[in-house]
Amino acid sequence: MNSSRRTAIKSTGAFASLIALGLVTQSQAQAAVDHASFQVKTLEDALKAIGGTAAASDQVSVVSPDIAENGAVVPVGATSKLPNTTEMYLIVEKNPTPLSCAFMIPAGTAADVQTRLKMGQSTNVVAVVKADGKLFSASKETKVTLGGCGG
């Protein structure tokens, strides 16, 4: 059994378990499996994949270091003070595949996410938030001293 088949079986089993336990709906599991938007190569295409151009907002903020010593593990997050935030995306502008992650925010949950991303070079990190069906964004430049995407 090769590693990609093993990974597919593990992923399918994990989603089936979450659905059976009622923690994830079937439509949420199917949405999580759609990886096409994560294969785009430019910031513009990433924005199109998640719904179009986002308006800048002071209610959205990016949390990332000014200087990251190791681009392989850069702590990045986003917060939204906008009411009815339902989705949050983190985009690393100059990465080979800029759309790095997507978060679905359940109703009544604080819109505050944290993760670690790989960054190949100094670039802008863009947080895009969907609230009340509209897209809002904020960005922050992070300088990388040692690249994480093969650099």
Coordinates of N, CA and C in Angstrom, one line a residue:
M1 N 0.9 -1.2 0.0 CA 0.0 0.0 0.0 C 0.9 1.2 0.0
N2 N 0.7 2.1 -1.0 CA 1.6 3.3 -1.0 C 1.1 4.4 -0.1
S3 N 1.9 5.4 0.1 CA 1.6 6.4 1.2 C 0.3 7.2 0.8
S4 N 0.1 7.5 -0.5 CA -1.0 8.3 -0.8 C -2.3 7.5 -0.7
R5 N -2.3 6.2 -0.9 CA -3.5 5.4 -0.7 C -3.8 5.3 0.8
R6 N -2.7 5.1 1.6 CA -2.8 5.0 3.0 C -3.4 6.3 3.6
T7 N -2.9 7.5 3.1 CA -3.4 8.8 3.5 C -4.9 8.9 3.2
A8 N -5.3 8.5 2.0 CA -6.7 8.6 1.6 C -7.6 7.8 2.5
I9 N -7.1 6.6 2.8 CA -7.9 5.7 3.6 C -8.1 6.3 5.0
K10 N -7.0 6.8 5.6 CA -7.1 7.4 6.9 C -8.0 8.6 6.9
S11 N -7.9 9.5 5.9 CA -8.8 10.7 5.8 C -10.2 10.3 5.7
T12 N -10.5 9.3 4.8 CA -11.9 8.9 4.7 C -12.4 8.3 6.0
G13 N -11.6 7.5 6.7 CA -12.1 6.9 7.9 C -12.3 8.0 9.0
A14 N -11.4 9.0 9.0 CA -11.6 10.1 10.0 C -12.9 10.9 9.7
F15 N -13.1 11.2 8.5 CA -14.4 11.9 8.2 C -15.6 11.1 8.5
A16 N -15.5 9.8 8.2 CA -16.7 8.9 8.4 C -17.0 8.9 9.9
S17 N -15.9 8.8 10.8 CA -16.1 8.8 12.2 C -16.7 10.1 12.7
L18 N -16.2 11.2 12.2 CA -16.8 12.5 12.6 C -18.2 12.7 12.2
I19 N -18.6 12.2 11.0 CA -20.0 12.2 10.6 C -20.8 11.3 11.5
A20 N -20.4 10.1 11.7 CA -21.1 9.2 12.6 C -21.4 9.7 14.0
L21 N -20.4 10.4 14.5 CA -20.5 11.0 15.8 C -21.4 12.2 15.9
G22 N -21.7 12.8 14.7 CA -22.5 14.0 14.6 C -21.7 15.2 14.8
L23 N -20.4 15.2 14.8 CA -19.5 16.3 15.0 C -19.4 17.2 13.8
V24 N -19.5 16.5 12.6 CA -19.4 17.2 11.3 C -20.5 16.7 10.5
T25 N -21.1 17.6 9.7 CA -22.2 17.2 8.8 C -21.6 16.7 7.5
Q26 N -22.3 15.9 6.7 CA -21.8 15.4 5.5 C -21.4 16.5 4.5
S27 N -22.1 17.6 4.4 CA -21.7 18.7 3.5 C -20.4 19.3 4.0
Q28 N -20.2 19.4 5.3 CA -18.9 20.0 5.8 C -17.7 19.1 5.5
A29 N -18.0 17.8 5.6 CA -16.9 16.8 5.2 C -16.6 16.9 3.8
Q30 N -17.6 17.0 2.9 CA -17.4 17.1 1.5 C -16.6 18.4 1.1
A31 N -17.0 19.4 1.8 CA -16.3 20.7 1.5 C -14.9 20.7 1.9
A32 N -14.6 20.0 3.0 CA -13.2 19.9 3.4 C -12.3 19.1 2.4
V33 N -12.9 18.2 1.7 CA -12.2 17.3 0.7 C -11.9 18.1 -0.6
D34 N -12.6 19.2 -0.9 CA -12.4 19.9 -2.1 C -11.1 20.7 -2.0
H35 N -10.1 20.2 -2.7 CA -8.8 20.8 -2.6 C -8.4 21.7 -3.8
A36 N -9.3 21.9 -4.7 CA -9.0 22.7 -5.9 C -8.6 24.1 -5.6
S37 N -9.2 24.8 -4.7 CA -8.9 26.2 -4.4 C -7.5 26.3 -3.8
F38 N -7.0 25.2 -3.2 CA -5.6 25.2 -2.6 C -4.5 25.0 -3.7
Q39 N -4.9 24.8 -4.9 CA -3.9 24.5 -6.0 C -3.6 25.7 -6.8
V40 N -4.3 26.8 -6.6 CA -4.1 28.1 -7.4 C -2.7 28.6 -7.1
K41 N -2.2 29.4 -8.1 CA -0.8 29.8 -8.0 C -0.5 31.3 -7.7
T42 N -1.6 32.1 -7.7 CA -1.4 33.5 -7.5 C -2.4 34.0 -6.4
L43 N -2.1 35.2 -5.9 CA -3.0 35.8 -4.9 C -4.3 36.1 -5.5
E44 N -4.3 36.6 -6.7 CA -5.6 37.0 -7.4 C -6.5 35.7 -7.6
D45 N -5.9 34.6 -8.0 CA -6.6 33.4 -8.2 C -7.1 32.8 -6.8
A46 N -6.3 33.0 -5.8 CA -6.8 32.5 -4.5 C -8.0 33.3 -4.0
L47 N -8.0 34.6 -4.2 CA -9.1 35.5 -3.9 C -10.4 35.1 -4.7
K48 N -10.2 34.8 -6.0 CA -11.3 34.4 -6.8 C -11.9 33.0 -6.3
A49 N -11.0 32.1 -5.9 CA -11.4 30.8 -5.4 C -12.2 30.9 -4.2
I50 N -12.0 31.9 -3.3 CA -12.8 32.0 -2.1 C -14.0 33.0 -2.2
G51 N -14.1 33.6 -3.4 CA -15.3 34.4 -3.6 C -15.1 35.8 -4.1
G52 N -13.9 36.2 -4.5 CA -13.7 37.5 -5.1 C -12.9 38.4 -4.2
T53 N -12.9 39.7 -4.6 CA -12.1 40.7 -4.0 C -12.6 41.0 -2.6
A54 N -11.8 41.2 -1.6 CA -12.2 41.5 -0.2 C -11.9 43.0 0.0
A55 N -12.8 43.6 0.8 CA -12.6 45.0 1.2 C -11.7 45.0 2.4
A56 N -10.8 46.0 2.5 CA -9.9 46.1 3.7 C -10.8 46.5 4.9
S57 N -10.5 46.0 6.0 CA -11.3 46.3 7.2 C -10.4 46.4 8.4
D58 N -10.6 47.4 9.3 CA -9.9 47.5 10.5 C -10.4 46.5 11.6
Q59 N -11.5 45.8 11.3 CA -12.1 44.8 12.2 C -11.4 43.5 12.1
V60 N -10.5 43.3 11.1 CA -9.8 42.1 10.8 C -8.4 42.3 11.1
S61 N -7.7 41.4 11.7 CA -6.2 41.6 11.9 C -5.5 40.3 11.7
V62 N -4.2 40.4 11.3 CA -3.3 39.3 11.1 C -2.4 39.3 12.2
V63 N -2.1 38.1 12.8 CA -1.2 38.0 13.9 C 0.0 37.2 13.3
S64 N 1.1 37.8 13.1 CA 2.3 37.1 12.7 C 3.6 37.9 13.1
P65 N 4.7 37.2 13.2 CA 5.9 37.9 13.6 C 6.4 38.9 12.6
D66 N 7.0 40.0 13.0 CA 7.6 40.9 12.0 C 8.7 40.2 11.3
I67 N 9.5 39.4 12.0 CA 10.6 38.6 11.4 C 10.5 37.2 11.9
A68 N 10.5 36.3 10.9 CA 10.5 34.8 11.2 C 11.8 34.3 10.9
E69 N 12.5 33.7 11.9 CA 13.8 33.1 11.7 C 13.8 31.9 10.9
N70 N 12.7 31.1 11.0 CA 12.7 29.9 10.2 C 11.3 29.8 9.5
G71 N 11.4 29.9 8.1 CA 10.2 30.0 7.3 C 9.4 28.6 7.3
A72 N 10.0 27.6 7.8 CA 9.3 26.3 7.8 C 8.2 26.2 8.8
V73 N 8.3 27.0 9.9 CA 7.2 27.0 10.9 C 7.0 28.4 11.5
V74 N 6.2 29.2 10.7 CA 5.9 30.5 11.1 C 4.5 30.6 11.8
P75 N 4.5 31.0 13.1 CA 3.2 31.1 13.7 C 2.4 32.3 13.2
V76 N 1.2 32.0 12.7 CA 0.3 32.9 12.0 C -1.1 32.8 12.5
G77 N -1.8 33.8 12.7 CA -3.2 33.8 13.1 C -4.0 34.9 12.5
A78 N -5.3 34.9 12.8 CA -6.2 36.0 12.4 C -7.3 36.1 13.4
T79 N -7.8 37.4 13.5 CA -8.9 37.6 14.4 C -9.9 38.5 13.6
S80 N -11.2 38.3 13.9 CA -12.2 39.2 13.3 C -13.1 39.6 14.4
K81 N -13.4 40.9 14.4 CA -14.4 41.5 15.3 C -15.7 41.7 14.6
L82 N -15.8 41.3 13.4 CA -17.0 41.5 12.6 C -18.1 40.5 13.1
P83 N -19.3 40.9 13.3 CA -20.3 40.0 13.7 C -20.7 39.0 12.5
N84 N -21.1 37.8 12.9 CA -21.5 36.8 11.9 C -20.4 36.4 11.0
T85 N -19.2 36.3 11.6 CA -18.0 35.7 10.8 C -18.3 34.2 10.7
T86 N -18.2 33.7 9.4 CA -18.5 32.3 9.2 C -17.3 31.6 8.6
E87 N -16.4 32.3 7.9 CA -15.2 31.7 7.3 C -14.0 32.6 7.5
M88 N -12.8 32.0 7.6 CA -11.5 32.7 7.7 C -10.5 32.0 6.9
Y89 N -9.7 32.7 6.1 CA -8.7 32.1 5.2 C -7.4 32.9 5.4
L90 N -6.3 32.1 5.4 CA -5.0 32.7 5.4 C -4.3 32.5 4.1
I91 N -3.8 33.5 3.5 CA -3.1 33.5 2.2 C -1.7 34.0 2.4
V92 N -0.7 33.3 1.9 CA 0.7 33.7 1.9 C 1.0 34.1 0.5
E93 N 1.1 35.4 0.3 CA 1.1 36.0 -1.1 C 2.2 35.3 -2.0
K94 N 3.4 35.2 -1.6 CA 4.5 34.7 -2.5 C 4.8 33.3 -2.4
N95 N 4.0 32.5 -1.7 CA 4.2 31.0 -1.7 C 3.8 30.4 -3.0
P96 N 4.3 29.3 -3.4 CA 3.9 28.6 -4.6 C 2.4 28.3 -4.7
T97 N 1.8 28.0 -3.6 CA 0.3 27.9 -3.6 C -0.1 28.8 -2.4
P98 N -0.5 30.0 -2.7 CA -0.8 31.0 -1.7 C -1.9 30.7 -0.7
L99 N -3.0 30.1 -1.1 CA -4.0 29.8 -0.1 C -3.6 28.7 0.8
S100 N -3.3 29.1 2.0 CA -2.7 28.1 3.0 C -3.7 27.4 3.8
C101 N -4.7 28.0 4.3 CA -5.7 27.3 5.1 C -7.0 28.0 5.2
A102 N -8.0 27.2 5.5 CA -9.4 27.8 5.6 C -10.0 27.3 6.9
F103 N -10.7 28.1 7.6 CA -11.4 27.8 8.8 C -12.9 28.1 8.7
M104 N -13.8 27.2 9.1 CA -15.2 27.4 9.1 C -15.5 27.7 10.6
I105 N -16.1 28.9 10.8 CA -16.4 29.4 12.2 C -17.8 29.1 12.5
P106 N -18.1 28.2 13.5 CA -19.5 28.0 13.8 C -20.1 29.2 14.5
A107 N -21.4 29.4 14.4 CA -22.1 30.5 15.0 C -21.9 30.5 16.5
G108 N -21.6 31.6 17.1 CA -21.4 31.8 18.5 C -20.0 31.5 19.0
T109 N -19.1 31.3 18.0 CA -17.7 31.0 18.3 C -16.8 32.3 18.0
A110 N -15.9 32.5 18.9 CA -14.9 33.6 18.7 C -14.2 33.4 17.4
A111 N -14.1 34.4 16.6 CA -13.4 34.3 15.3 C -11.9 34.7 15.5
D112 N -11.2 33.7 16.0 CA -9.8 33.8 16.4 C -9.1 32.5 16.1
V113 N -8.2 32.5 15.1 CA -7.6 31.2 14.7 C -6.1 31.4 14.7
Q114 N -5.4 30.3 15.0 CA -3.9 30.3 15.1 C -3.4 29.0 14.4
T115 N -2.3 29.1 13.7 CA -1.7 27.9 13.1 C -0.2 28.2 12.8
R116 N 0.4 27.3 12.2 CA 1.8 27.5 11.8 C 1.8 27.2 10.3
L117 N 2.5 28.1 9.6 CA 2.5 28.0 8.1 C 4.0 28.0 7.6
K118 N 4.1 27.4 6.4 CA 5.4 27.4 5.8 C 5.5 28.6 4.8
M119 N 6.6 29.4 4.9 CA 6.8 30.6 4.1 C 8.1 30.5 3.4
G120 N 8.1 30.6 2.1 CA 9.3 30.4 1.3 C 10.2 31.7 1.3
Q121 N 9.6 32.8 1.6 CA 10.4 34.1 1.5 C 9.6 35.2 2.2
S122 N 10.2 36.3 2.4 CA 9.5 37.5 3.0 C 8.3 37.8 2.1
T123 N 7.2 38.0 2.7 CA 5.9 38.2 2.0 C 4.8 38.8 2.8
N124 N 3.7 39.2 2.2 CA 2.5 39.6 3.0 C 1.7 38.4 3.3
V125 N 1.2 38.3 4.5 CA 0.2 37.3 4.9 C -1.1 38.1 4.9
V126 N -2.1 37.5 4.2 CA -3.4 38.1 4.1 C -4.4 37.2 4.8
A127 N -5.2 37.9 5.6 CA -6.4 37.2 6.3 C -7.6 37.7 5.6
V128 N -8.4 36.7 5.1 CA -9.7 37.1 4.5 C -10.8 36.5 5.3
V129 N -11.8 37.3 5.6 CA -12.9 36.9 6.5 C -14.2 37.0 5.7
K130 N -15.1 36.0 5.9 CA -16.4 36.1 5.3 C -17.4 36.4 6.5
A131 N -18.0 37.5 6.4 CA -19.0 37.9 7.5 C -20.2 38.5 6.8
D132 N -21.4 38.0 7.2 CA -22.7 38.4 6.6 C -22.6 38.3 5.1
G133 N -21.9 37.3 4.6 CA -21.9 37.0 3.1 C -20.9 37.9 2.3
K134 N -20.2 38.8 3.0 CA -19.2 39.7 2.3 C -17.8 39.3 2.8
L135 N -16.8 39.7 1.9 CA -15.4 39.4 2.2 C -14.7 40.6 2.7
F136 N -13.9 40.5 3.8 CA -13.1 41.6 4.3 C -11.7 41.0 4.5
S137 N -10.7 41.9 4.5 CA -9.3 41.4 4.7 C -8.5 42.4 5.4
A138 N -7.3 41.9 5.8 CA -6.2 42.6 6.4 C -4.9 41.9 6.0
S139 N -3.8 42.6 6.0 CA -2.6 42.0 5.6 C -1.4 42.5 6.5
K140 N -0.4 41.7 6.6 CA 0.8 42.1 7.3 C 2.0 41.5 6.7
E141 N 3.1 42.2 6.6 CA 4.3 41.7 6.0 C 5.1 41.0 7.1
T142 N 5.6 39.8 6.7 CA 6.5 39.0 7.6 C 7.8 38.8 6.8
K143 N 8.9 39.1 7.4 CA 10.2 38.9 6.8 C 10.7 37.6 7.3
V144 N 11.2 36.8 6.3 CA 11.7 35.4 6.6 C 13.2 35.4 6.4
T145 N 14.0 35.0 7.4 CA 15.4 35.0 7.2 C 15.9 33.6 6.6
L146 N 15.2 32.5 6.9 CA 15.5 31.2 6.3 C 14.3 30.6 5.7
G147 N 14.2 30.5 4.4 CA 13.0 30.0 3.7 C 12.6 28.6 4.1
G148 N 11.3 28.4 4.0 CA 10.7 27.1 4.4 C 10.2 26.3 3.2
C149 N 10.1 26.9 2.0 CA 9.6 26.2 0.9 C 10.8 25.9 -0.1
G150 N 11.7 25.1 0.4 CA 12.8 24.7 -0.4 C 14.0 25.8 -0.4
G151 N 13.8 26.8 0.4 CA 14.8 27.9 0.4 C 15.9 27.8 1.4

